[in-house]
CSV table of C-alpha atoms and ligand atoms in Angstrom, one decimal:
chain,number,residue,atom,x,y,z
A,14,MET,CA,-20.5,-22.3,-17.7
A,15,ILE,CA,-24.0,-22.9,-19.1
A,16,SER,CA,-22.8,-24.8,-22.2
A,17,SER,CA,-20.5,-27.0,-19.9
A,18,SER,CA,-23.6,-27.8,-17.7
A,19,ILE,CA,-25.5,-28.9,-20.8
A,20,ARG,CA,-22.6,-31.3,-21.7
A,21,HIS,CA,-22.5,-32.5,-18.2
A,22,ARG,CA,-26.2,-33.4,-18.3
A,23,ASP,CA,-25.8,-35.0,-21.8
A,24,ASN,CA,-23.0,-37.3,-20.4
A,25,VAL,CA,-25.0,-38.2,-17.2
A,26,GLY,CA,-28.2,-38.7,-19.1
A,27,SER,CA,-31.8,-38.7,-17.8
A,28,PRO,CA,-33.0,-40.8,-14.9
A,29,SER,CA,-34.3,-43.2,-17.5
A,30,GLY,CA,-30.9,-43.6,-19.0
A,31,GLU,CA,-31.8,-41.7,-22.2
A,32,PRO,CA,-29.7,-38.6,-23.0
A,33,VAL,CA,-31.4,-35.3,-22.2
A,34,ARG,CA,-32.5,-33.5,-25.3
A,35,LEU,CA,-33.2,-29.8,-24.9
A,36,LYS,CA,-36.3,-28.5,-26.6
A,37,PRO,CA,-35.5,-26.1,-29.5
A,38,HIS,CA,-37.1,-23.1,-27.7
A,39,LEU,CA,-34.9,-23.7,-24.6
A,40,LEU,CA,-31.8,-23.9,-26.8
A,41,PHE,CA,-32.7,-20.6,-28.4
A,42,LEU,CA,-33.1,-19.0,-24.9
A,43,LEU,CA,-29.7,-20.3,-23.9
A,44,PHE,CA,-28.2,-18.6,-27.0
A,45,VAL,CA,-29.9,-15.4,-26.1
A,46,ILE,CA,-28.4,-15.5,-22.6
A,47,LEU,CA,-25.0,-16.3,-23.9
A,48,LEU,CA,-25.0,-13.5,-26.4
A,49,THR,CA,-26.4,-10.8,-24.1
A,50,PRO,CA,-23.6,-8.4,-23.1
A,51,GLY,CA,-23.0,-8.2,-19.3
A,52,CYS,CA,-24.3,-11.7,-18.7
A,53,GLN,CA,-21.0,-13.5,-18.8
A,54,GLN,CA,-20.7,-16.4,-16.5
A,55,THR,CA,-17.9,-17.1,-14.0
A,56,PRO,CA,-15.0,-17.5,-13.9
A,57,HIS,CA,-14.0,-14.2,-15.5
A,58,GLU,CA,-11.1,-11.9,-14.9
A,59,TYR,CA,-11.0,-8.2,-15.6
A,60,LYS,CA,-7.8,-6.0,-15.3
A,61,ARG,CA,-7.4,-2.3,-15.3
A,62,THR,CA,-4.4,0.0,-14.8
A,63,LEU,CA,-5.1,3.4,-13.4
A,64,LEU,CA,-2.7,6.3,-13.1
A,65,VAL,CA,-3.7,7.7,-9.7
A,66,PHE,CA,-2.2,8.4,-6.3
A,67,GLY,CA,1.0,9.3,-8.1
A,68,THR,CA,1.5,5.8,-9.2
A,69,LEU,CA,0.2,3.0,-11.5
A,70,VAL,CA,-2.5,1.1,-9.8
A,71,ASN,CA,-3.2,-2.4,-11.2
A,72,ILE,CA,-6.5,-3.9,-10.3
A,73,THR,CA,-7.6,-7.5,-11.1
A,74,LEU,CA,-11.1,-8.7,-10.4
A,75,ARG,CA,-12.1,-12.3,-10.7
A,76,ASP,CA,-15.5,-14.1,-10.8
A,77,VAL,CA,-17.4,-11.0,-11.6
A,78,ASP,CA,-19.6,-9.9,-14.5
A,79,GLU,CA,-18.3,-7.3,-16.9
A,80,GLU,CA,-20.8,-4.7,-15.9
A,81,LEU,CA,-19.9,-4.8,-12.3
A,82,ALA,CA,-16.2,-4.9,-13.1
A,83,GLN,CA,-16.4,-1.8,-15.2
A,84,LYS,CA,-18.6,0.1,-12.7
A,85,SER,CA,-16.1,-0.9,-9.9
A,86,PHE,CA,-13.1,0.3,-11.9
A,87,GLU,CA,-14.6,3.7,-12.5
A,88,GLN,CA,-15.7,4.0,-8.8
A,89,ILE,CA,-12.2,3.0,-7.6
A,90,ARG,CA,-10.6,5.6,-10.0
A,91,GLN,CA,-12.8,8.3,-8.5
A,92,ASP,CA,-12.3,7.2,-4.9
A,93,LEU,CA,-8.5,7.1,-5.4
A,94,GLU,CA,-8.4,10.5,-7.0
A,95,LEU,CA,-10.5,11.9,-4.1
A,96,MET,CA,-8.3,10.3,-1.4
A,97,HIS,CA,-5.2,11.6,-3.2
A,98,PHE,CA,-6.6,15.1,-3.1
A,99,LEU,CA,-7.8,14.9,0.5
A,100,TRP,CA,-4.5,13.6,1.9
A,101,HIS,CA,-2.1,15.4,-0.3
A,102,PRO,CA,0.8,16.8,1.7
A,103,TRP,CA,1.7,19.9,-0.3
A,104,LYS,CA,-1.1,20.7,-2.7
A,105,ARG,CA,-4.0,22.9,-1.7
A,106,GLY,CA,-6.7,20.7,-0.1
A,107,PRO,CA,-7.9,19.6,3.3
A,108,LEU,CA,-4.5,18.4,4.6
A,109,GLY,CA,-2.9,21.6,3.2
A,110,ARG,CA,-5.4,23.6,5.2
A,111,THR,CA,-4.8,21.4,8.3
A,112,ASN,CA,-1.1,22.1,8.0
A,113,ALA,CA,-1.6,25.8,7.7
A,114,LEU,CA,-3.8,25.9,10.8
A,115,LEU,CA,-1.5,23.6,12.9
A,116,ALA,CA,1.2,26.1,12.3
A,117,THR,CA,-0.9,28.8,14.1
A,118,GLY,CA,-1.0,26.8,17.3
A,119,GLY,CA,-4.7,27.6,17.8
A,120,TRP,CA,-7.7,25.2,18.0
A,121,PHE,CA,-9.6,24.6,14.8
A,122,SER,CA,-12.2,22.1,13.3
A,123,VAL,CA,-10.4,19.7,11.1
A,124,ASN,CA,-12.0,18.2,8.0
A,125,VAL,CA,-13.6,14.9,8.8
A,126,SER,CA,-11.8,13.3,5.9
A,127,VAL,CA,-8.5,14.1,7.5
A,128,LEU,CA,-9.3,13.4,11.2
A,129,PRO,CA,-9.2,9.6,11.1
A,130,VAL,CA,-6.0,9.7,9.1
A,131,ILE,CA,-4.4,11.9,11.8
A,132,GLU,CA,-5.7,9.5,14.5
A,133,LYS,CA,-4.4,6.4,12.7
A,134,GLY,CA,-1.1,8.2,12.1
A,135,ARG,CA,-0.8,9.1,15.8
A,136,ASP,CA,-1.3,5.5,16.8
A,137,LEU,CA,1.2,4.2,14.4
A,138,ALA,CA,3.7,6.8,15.3
A,139,ARG,CA,3.4,5.9,19.0
A,140,ILE,CA,3.8,2.1,18.3
A,141,THR,CA,6.9,2.6,16.1
A,142,ASN,CA,8.6,4.9,18.6
A,143,ASN,CA,8.2,7.7,16.1
A,144,LEU,CA,10.4,6.1,13.5
A,145,PHE,CA,7.3,6.4,11.4
A,146,ASN,CA,6.7,10.1,12.1
A,147,PRO,CA,4.2,11.9,9.9
A,148,ALA,CA,4.8,15.1,11.7
A,149,ILE,CA,8.1,15.7,9.9
A,150,GLY,CA,6.6,17.3,6.8
A,151,LYS,CA,9.0,20.2,7.0
A,152,LEU,CA,12.0,17.9,6.9
A,153,ILE,CA,10.6,16.0,3.9
A,154,ALA,CA,10.0,19.3,2.2
A,155,LEU,CA,13.6,20.4,3.0
A,156,TRP,CA,14.9,17.3,1.3
A,157,GLY,CA,13.0,18.3,-1.8
A,158,TYR,CA,10.4,15.6,-1.8
A,159,HIS,CA,7.4,18.0,-1.7
A,160,GLN,CA,7.3,18.2,-5.5
A,161,ASP,CA,6.3,15.9,-8.3
A,162,GLU,CA,9.7,15.9,-10.1
A,163,PRO,CA,12.6,14.1,-8.5
A,164,PRO,CA,14.7,16.6,-6.6
A,165,THR,CA,18.3,17.5,-7.6
A,166,GLY,CA,21.2,18.1,-5.3
A,167,PRO,CA,22.9,19.5,-3.3
A,168,PRO,CA,21.4,18.1,-0.1
A,169,PRO,CA,20.2,20.6,2.4
A,170,SER,CA,22.7,22.2,4.8
A,171,LYS,CA,23.4,20.6,8.2
A,172,GLU,CA,22.3,23.7,9.9
A,173,ALA,CA,18.9,23.7,8.2
A,174,ILE,CA,18.4,20.0,9.2
A,175,GLU,CA,19.5,20.6,12.7
A,176,GLN,CA,17.2,23.6,13.1
A,177,LEU,CA,14.2,21.5,12.2
A,178,LEU,CA,15.3,18.6,14.4
A,179,ALA,CA,15.7,20.9,17.4
A,180,GLN,CA,11.9,21.6,17.2
A,181,HIS,CA,11.1,17.9,17.7
A,182,PRO,CA,7.8,17.7,15.7
A,183,ARG,CA,5.8,14.7,16.9
A,184,MET,CA,2.2,13.4,16.5
A,185,SER,CA,1.9,13.6,20.3
A,186,ASP,CA,2.1,17.4,20.0
A,187,ILE,CA,-1.4,17.3,18.5
A,188,GLU,CA,-4.3,17.7,21.0
A,189,PHE,CA,-7.8,16.4,20.2
A,190,ASP,CA,-11.1,17.8,21.3
A,191,GLY,CA,-13.9,16.1,19.3
A,192,LEU,CA,-13.5,17.5,15.8
A,193,ARG,CA,-11.2,20.2,16.9
A,194,ILE,CA,-7.4,19.8,17.1
A,195,ARG,CA,-4.4,22.0,17.8
A,196,SER,CA,-0.6,21.5,17.8
A,197,ARG,CA,1.3,22.7,20.9
A,198,ASN,CA,4.3,22.6,18.5
A,199,PRO,CA,4.0,25.0,15.5
A,200,ALA,CA,6.7,22.9,13.7
A,201,VAL,CA,4.3,20.0,13.2
A,202,GLN,CA,3.5,19.6,9.5
A,203,LEU,CA,1.7,16.5,8.4
A,204,ASP,CA,2.9,14.2,5.6
A,205,PHE,CA,1.2,10.9,5.4
A,206,GLY,CA,3.1,9.7,2.4
A,207,ALA,CA,4.3,6.6,4.3
A,208,MET,CA,0.8,5.4,5.1
A,209,ALA,CA,-1.8,6.9,2.7
A,210,LYS,CA,-1.4,4.4,0.0
A,211,GLY,CA,-2.1,1.7,2.6
A,212,LEU,CA,-5.2,3.5,3.9
A,213,ALA,CA,-6.4,3.9,0.3
A,214,ILE,CA,-5.9,0.3,-0.6
A,215,ASP,CA,-7.7,-0.9,2.5
A,216,ARG,CA,-10.7,1.3,1.5
A,217,VAL,CA,-10.6,-0.1,-2.1
A,218,ILE,CA,-10.7,-3.7,-0.9
A,219,ASP,CA,-13.5,-2.9,1.5
A,220,TYR,CA,-15.4,-1.4,-1.3
A,221,LEU,CA,-15.0,-4.4,-3.6
A,222,ARG,CA,-16.1,-6.8,-0.9
A,223,ARG,CA,-19.3,-4.6,-0.3
A,224,GLN,CA,-19.9,-4.9,-4.0
A,225,GLY,CA,-19.9,-8.7,-3.7
A,226,ILE,CA,-16.4,-9.0,-5.4
A,227,HIS,CA,-14.5,-11.4,-3.2
A,228,ASN,CA,-11.6,-12.3,-5.4
A,229,ALA,CA,-9.4,-9.3,-6.3
A,230,ILE,CA,-6.0,-7.8,-6.0
A,231,VAL,CA,-5.1,-4.1,-5.9
A,232,ASN,CA,-1.5,-3.4,-6.6
A,233,ALA,CA,-0.2,0.2,-6.3
A,234,GLY,CA,3.4,0.2,-7.6
A,235,GLY,CA,4.3,-3.1,-5.8
A,236,ASP,CA,2.3,-2.3,-2.7
A,237,LEU,CA,-0.8,-4.4,-2.6
A,238,LYS,CA,-3.7,-6.1,-0.8
A,239,VAL,CA,-5.8,-9.1,-1.9
A,240,THR,CA,-9.2,-10.5,-1.2
A,241,GLY,CA,-10.0,-14.2,-1.8
A,242,SER,CA,-7.9,-16.2,-4.2
A,243,HIS,CA,-6.8,-16.6,-7.8
A,244,GLY,CA,-9.0,-19.5,-8.7
A,245,ASP,CA,-7.9,-22.6,-6.9
A,246,ARG,CA,-4.6,-21.1,-5.7
A,247,PRO,CA,-3.6,-18.0,-3.7
A,248,TRP,CA,-2.7,-14.7,-5.4
A,249,ARG,CA,1.0,-14.9,-6.3
A,250,ILE,CA,3.2,-11.8,-6.4
A,251,GLY,CA,6.8,-10.8,-6.9
A,252,ILE,CA,8.8,-8.4,-4.7
A,253,ARG,CA,11.1,-6.1,-6.5
A,254,HIS,CA,14.9,-6.5,-6.1
A,255,PRO,CA,16.2,-3.3,-4.5
A,256,ARG,CA,19.3,-3.2,-6.8
A,257,LYS,CA,18.4,-5.0,-10.0
A,258,GLN,CA,16.3,-2.9,-12.4
A,259,ASP,CA,13.2,-4.9,-13.1
A,260,GLY,CA,14.6,-7.8,-11.1
A,261,VAL,CA,12.5,-9.9,-8.7
A,262,LEU,CA,14.0,-10.5,-5.2
A,263,ALA,CA,11.4,-13.0,-4.1
A,264,ALA,CA,8.0,-14.6,-4.9
A,265,LEU,CA,5.2,-14.9,-2.4
A,266,ASP,CA,1.7,-16.3,-2.1
A,267,VAL,CA,-0.7,-13.8,-0.6
A,268,ASN,CA,-3.7,-15.1,1.4
A,269,ASP,CA,-7.2,-13.7,1.7
A,270,GLY,CA,-7.2,-10.3,3.4
A,271,GLU,CA,-3.4,-9.9,3.5
A,272,SER,CA,-1.5,-6.8,2.2
A,273,VAL,CA,2.2,-6.7,1.3
A,274,PHE,CA,4.1,-3.4,1.5
A,275,THR,CA,7.7,-2.6,0.6
A,276,SER,CA,9.7,0.5,1.4
A,277,GLY,CA,12.8,0.9,-0.7
A,278,ASP,CA,15.6,3.5,-1.2
A,279,TYR,CA,15.1,3.0,-5.0
A,280,GLU,CA,11.7,4.5,-5.1
A,281,ARG,CA,12.5,8.2,-5.0
A,282,PHE,CA,16.0,9.4,-4.7
A,283,TYR,CA,18.7,11.5,-6.3
A,284,GLU,CA,22.4,11.2,-6.4
A,285,TYR,CA,24.8,14.0,-5.6
A,286,GLU,CA,28.6,13.6,-5.7
A,287,GLY,CA,28.3,9.8,-5.7
A,288,ARG,CA,25.9,9.5,-2.8
A,289,ARG,CA,22.3,8.5,-2.8
A,290,TYR,CA,19.8,10.7,-1.1
A,291,HIS,CA,16.4,8.9,-1.0
A,292,HIS,CA,13.0,9.8,0.5
A,293,ILE,CA,12.8,7.8,3.7
A,294,ILE,CA,14.1,10.1,6.4
A,295,ASP,CA,15.3,9.1,9.8
A,296,PRO,CA,13.5,11.5,12.2
A,297,ARG,CA,16.3,11.0,14.7
A,298,THR,CA,19.1,12.3,12.4
A,299,GLY,CA,17.2,14.3,9.8
A,300,TYR,CA,19.0,12.4,7.0
A,301,PRO,CA,17.9,9.5,4.8
A,302,ALA,CA,18.1,6.2,6.7
A,303,ASP,CA,21.3,4.7,5.4
A,304,GLN,CA,21.5,1.1,6.7
A,305,THR,CA,18.7,-0.4,4.7
A,306,THR,CA,17.7,-0.8,1.0
A,307,SER,CA,14.3,-2.4,1.4
A,308,VAL,CA,11.8,-3.7,3.9
A,309,THR,CA,8.8,-5.8,3.2
A,310,VAL,CA,5.9,-6.4,5.7
A,311,ILE,CA,2.8,-8.5,5.4
A,312,HIS,CA,-0.2,-7.5,7.5
A,313,THR,CA,-3.9,-7.7,7.3
A,314,ASN,CA,-4.2,-4.0,7.6
A,315,ALA,CA,-2.6,-2.2,4.6
A,316,ALA,CA,-2.1,1.1,6.4
A,317,THR,CA,-0.2,-0.7,9.2
A,318,ALA,CA,1.9,-2.7,6.7
A,319,ASP,CA,2.7,0.6,5.0
A,320,ALA,CA,3.7,2.5,8.1
A,321,ALA,CA,5.5,-0.5,9.5
A,322,ALA,CA,7.7,-1.0,6.3
A,323,THR,CA,8.7,2.7,6.6
A,324,ALA,CA,9.5,2.5,10.3
A,325,LEU,CA,11.5,-0.8,10.0
A,326,PHE,CA,13.4,0.7,7.1
A,327,VAL,CA,14.4,3.6,9.4
A,328,ALA,CA,15.1,1.2,12.3
A,329,GLY,CA,17.5,-0.7,10.1
A,330,PRO,CA,19.2,-4.1,10.6
A,331,ASP,CA,20.0,-3.5,14.3
A,332,GLY,CA,16.7,-1.8,15.4
A,333,TRP,CA,13.9,-3.5,13.4
A,334,GLN,CA,13.2,-6.3,15.9
A,335,ALA,CA,12.2,-4.0,18.8
A,336,ILE,CA,9.6,-2.3,16.6
A,337,ALA,CA,8.4,-5.6,15.0
A,338,ARG,CA,7.9,-7.0,18.4
A,339,LYS,CA,6.0,-4.0,19.6
A,340,MET,CA,3.8,-4.1,16.5
A,341,GLN,CA,3.4,-8.0,16.8
A,342,LEU,CA,4.5,-8.3,13.2
A,343,ARG,CA,5.0,-11.9,12.0
A,344,TYR,CA,6.2,-11.4,8.5
A,345,VAL,CA,9.1,-9.1,7.9
A,346,MET,CA,12.0,-9.2,5.4
A,347,LEU,CA,14.8,-6.6,5.4
A,348,VAL,CA,17.6,-6.1,2.9
A,349,ASP,CA,20.5,-4.2,4.5
A,350,LYS,CA,22.9,-1.8,2.7
A,351,ASN,CA,25.2,-4.7,1.9
A,352,GLY,CA,22.5,-6.9,0.3
A,353,ARG,CA,22.2,-9.2,3.3
A,354,ILE,CA,18.6,-10.5,3.7
A,355,ILE,CA,17.2,-10.8,7.2
A,356,MET,CA,13.7,-12.2,7.8
A,357,THR,CA,11.4,-13.6,10.5
A,358,PRO,CA,10.9,-17.4,10.7
A,359,ALA,CA,7.3,-17.0,9.6
A,360,MET,CA,8.4,-15.0,6.5
A,361,ALA,CA,11.1,-17.6,5.7
A,362,LYS,CA,8.5,-20.4,5.7
A,363,ARG,CA,6.4,-18.8,2.9
A,364,ILE,CA,8.7,-16.7,0.7
A,365,ALA,CA,10.8,-18.0,-2.2
A,366,LEU,CA,14.0,-16.0,-2.9
A,367,THR,CA,15.1,-15.9,-6.5
A,368,GLU,CA,18.9,-15.8,-5.7
A,369,ILE,CA,19.7,-19.2,-4.2
A,370,ASP,CA,23.3,-18.2,-3.2
A,371,ASN,CA,22.1,-15.4,-1.0
A,372,LYS,CA,21.2,-17.2,2.2
A,373,PRO,CA,18.9,-15.2,4.4
A,374,VAL,CA,19.5,-14.6,8.1
A,375,VAL,CA,16.4,-15.9,9.9
A,376,ILE,CA,15.8,-14.2,13.2
A,377,GLU,CA,12.8,-14.2,15.6
A,378,PRO,CA,11.8,-10.6,16.1
B,27,LIG,P1,7.1,4.7,2.0
B,27,LIG,O1,7.4,4.6,0.6
B,27,LIG,O2,5.8,4.1,2.4
B,27,LIG,O3,8.2,4.3,2.9
B,27,LIG,O4,6.9,6.3,2.3
B,27,LIG,C1,7.9,7.2,2.1
B,27,LIG,C2,7.3,8.6,2.1
B,27,LIG,O5,6.8,8.9,3.5
B,27,LIG,C3,8.2,9.7,1.8
B,27,LIG,O6,8.1,10.1,0.4
B,27,LIG,C4,7.8,10.9,2.7
B,27,LIG,O7,6.7,11.6,2.1
B,27,LIG,C5,7.3,10.1,3.9
B,27,LIG,N1,8.4,9.9,5.0
B,27,LIG,C6,9.7,9.8,4.8
B,27,LIG,N2,10.3,9.4,6.0
B,27,LIG,C7,9.3,9.3,6.9
B,27,LIG,C8,9.3,8.9,8.3
B,27,LIG,N3,10.4,8.5,8.9
B,27,LIG,N4,8.1,8.8,8.8
B,27,LIG,C9,6.9,9.1,8.2
B,27,LIG,N5,6.9,9.4,6.9
B,27,LIG,C10,8.1,9.5,6.2
B,28,LIG,MG1,5.2,3.1,4.0
C-alpha cells in the first residue's frame, strides 16, 4: 500500500512537473514501517479453522491487521466454547440445570445466559407452528442424538415415541416471571440444537463489527453469516448437495449482513435395515421428517435462518409455504426426497444451480 503510493506519486510527479524524490531518512522510515510486524497494510486476509461447537468453524477476516486478526480468532474460539457449554442440551451446564429444574414443575431462577435463548426459542416455535420445537429434547434423546457418537439402530419403539408425543411438550408450556420460569408440563426438555449455531454466529459477527472488522465470513460446517464483502465482489459460497458426497448443489453470492443456513438429512443419521433415520424430528409424528432431504434459508438473523431451515424441513414440500409466509421469508430452497428442487422466486434470481438438467420449481411462498 505504502510502496504503491510512492510509485503513484512518482508517476504523477510534483506540481512543478519534477518527479518527487523522497529524502533518504524518509525512505528509511518507510522501510522500518514496512518491516514492523503487525503493521501490515490493507487489503489483508486471514483465515482460521476452529474445532468448536461440535463442528469445524472457518473464519475469514479481510482488511484487518495481523494483530487484530489473531486476537479476534482467539476471542472467537473462547466465546464459541463458552456458548457451546452454556447451551449444551445434554452435558452438565446451565441448560442441563434448567432442564432438570423444568422437570420439577416448580418456579426457579434461570441462568441469564440461557434466558434469552429460551425467549428466542419460544418466539420461533410460535411462528413456525411448533415445527421448530426446542421443547422435544426427550424425543431427540430417545432417537439417540444426545450423544457425540452417531447412534446405531434399531430405532425406538412405537410405544416409546407415542408415550412422549402424548405429553405434548411445547415452548408455550413455559411461564415467565422476570428471571424465574417454570414449566406447567414436566415433559418439556430443551434442546436448542436447531438454533444455537445461528445464535452463536450472530454473536460472532456482532463481535467482529464492534472490533472494527467489517469484511468477514464465519462458516460453521456450511452454515454461515457474512459482514461486508470480499474485496470488490460479494462473498461467494457453495451449498452442499444432499446426496453427492462433497458435491455442490448451488453457488450463491451472500450480501452484507446475510446468513445462509441449511438443514439436511445427511448431517447426522444412521441406517437400520435399509432405512435412514436422521436427526430432524417431526414433532407431530415423533419420527424423522421423511419428505425432505435439505432446506436452505437466507435471512439477516442467523438464529432465525437456522430455526427456519429446520422448521421448513419438517414442513416438507407441501407445508413449507405456510411457514415461509408467516415468517416472511424471501429466500428458501427445498430439495424433496425425490431430488426435486423447489424455491422462491427471489431465491431463483440469485442462486446458480450446478446441475443444469434439474429444473427447479419456482413458487411464491
Ligand atoms: P438443524 O441441523 O439446525 O436442522 O438442527 C437439528 C438439531 O435440532 C437436531 O440434532 C436436534 O438436536 C434438534 N431438532 C431436531 N428436530 C427438531 C425440531 N423439530 N425442532 C427443534 N429442534 C429439533
Ligand atoms: Mg436449524
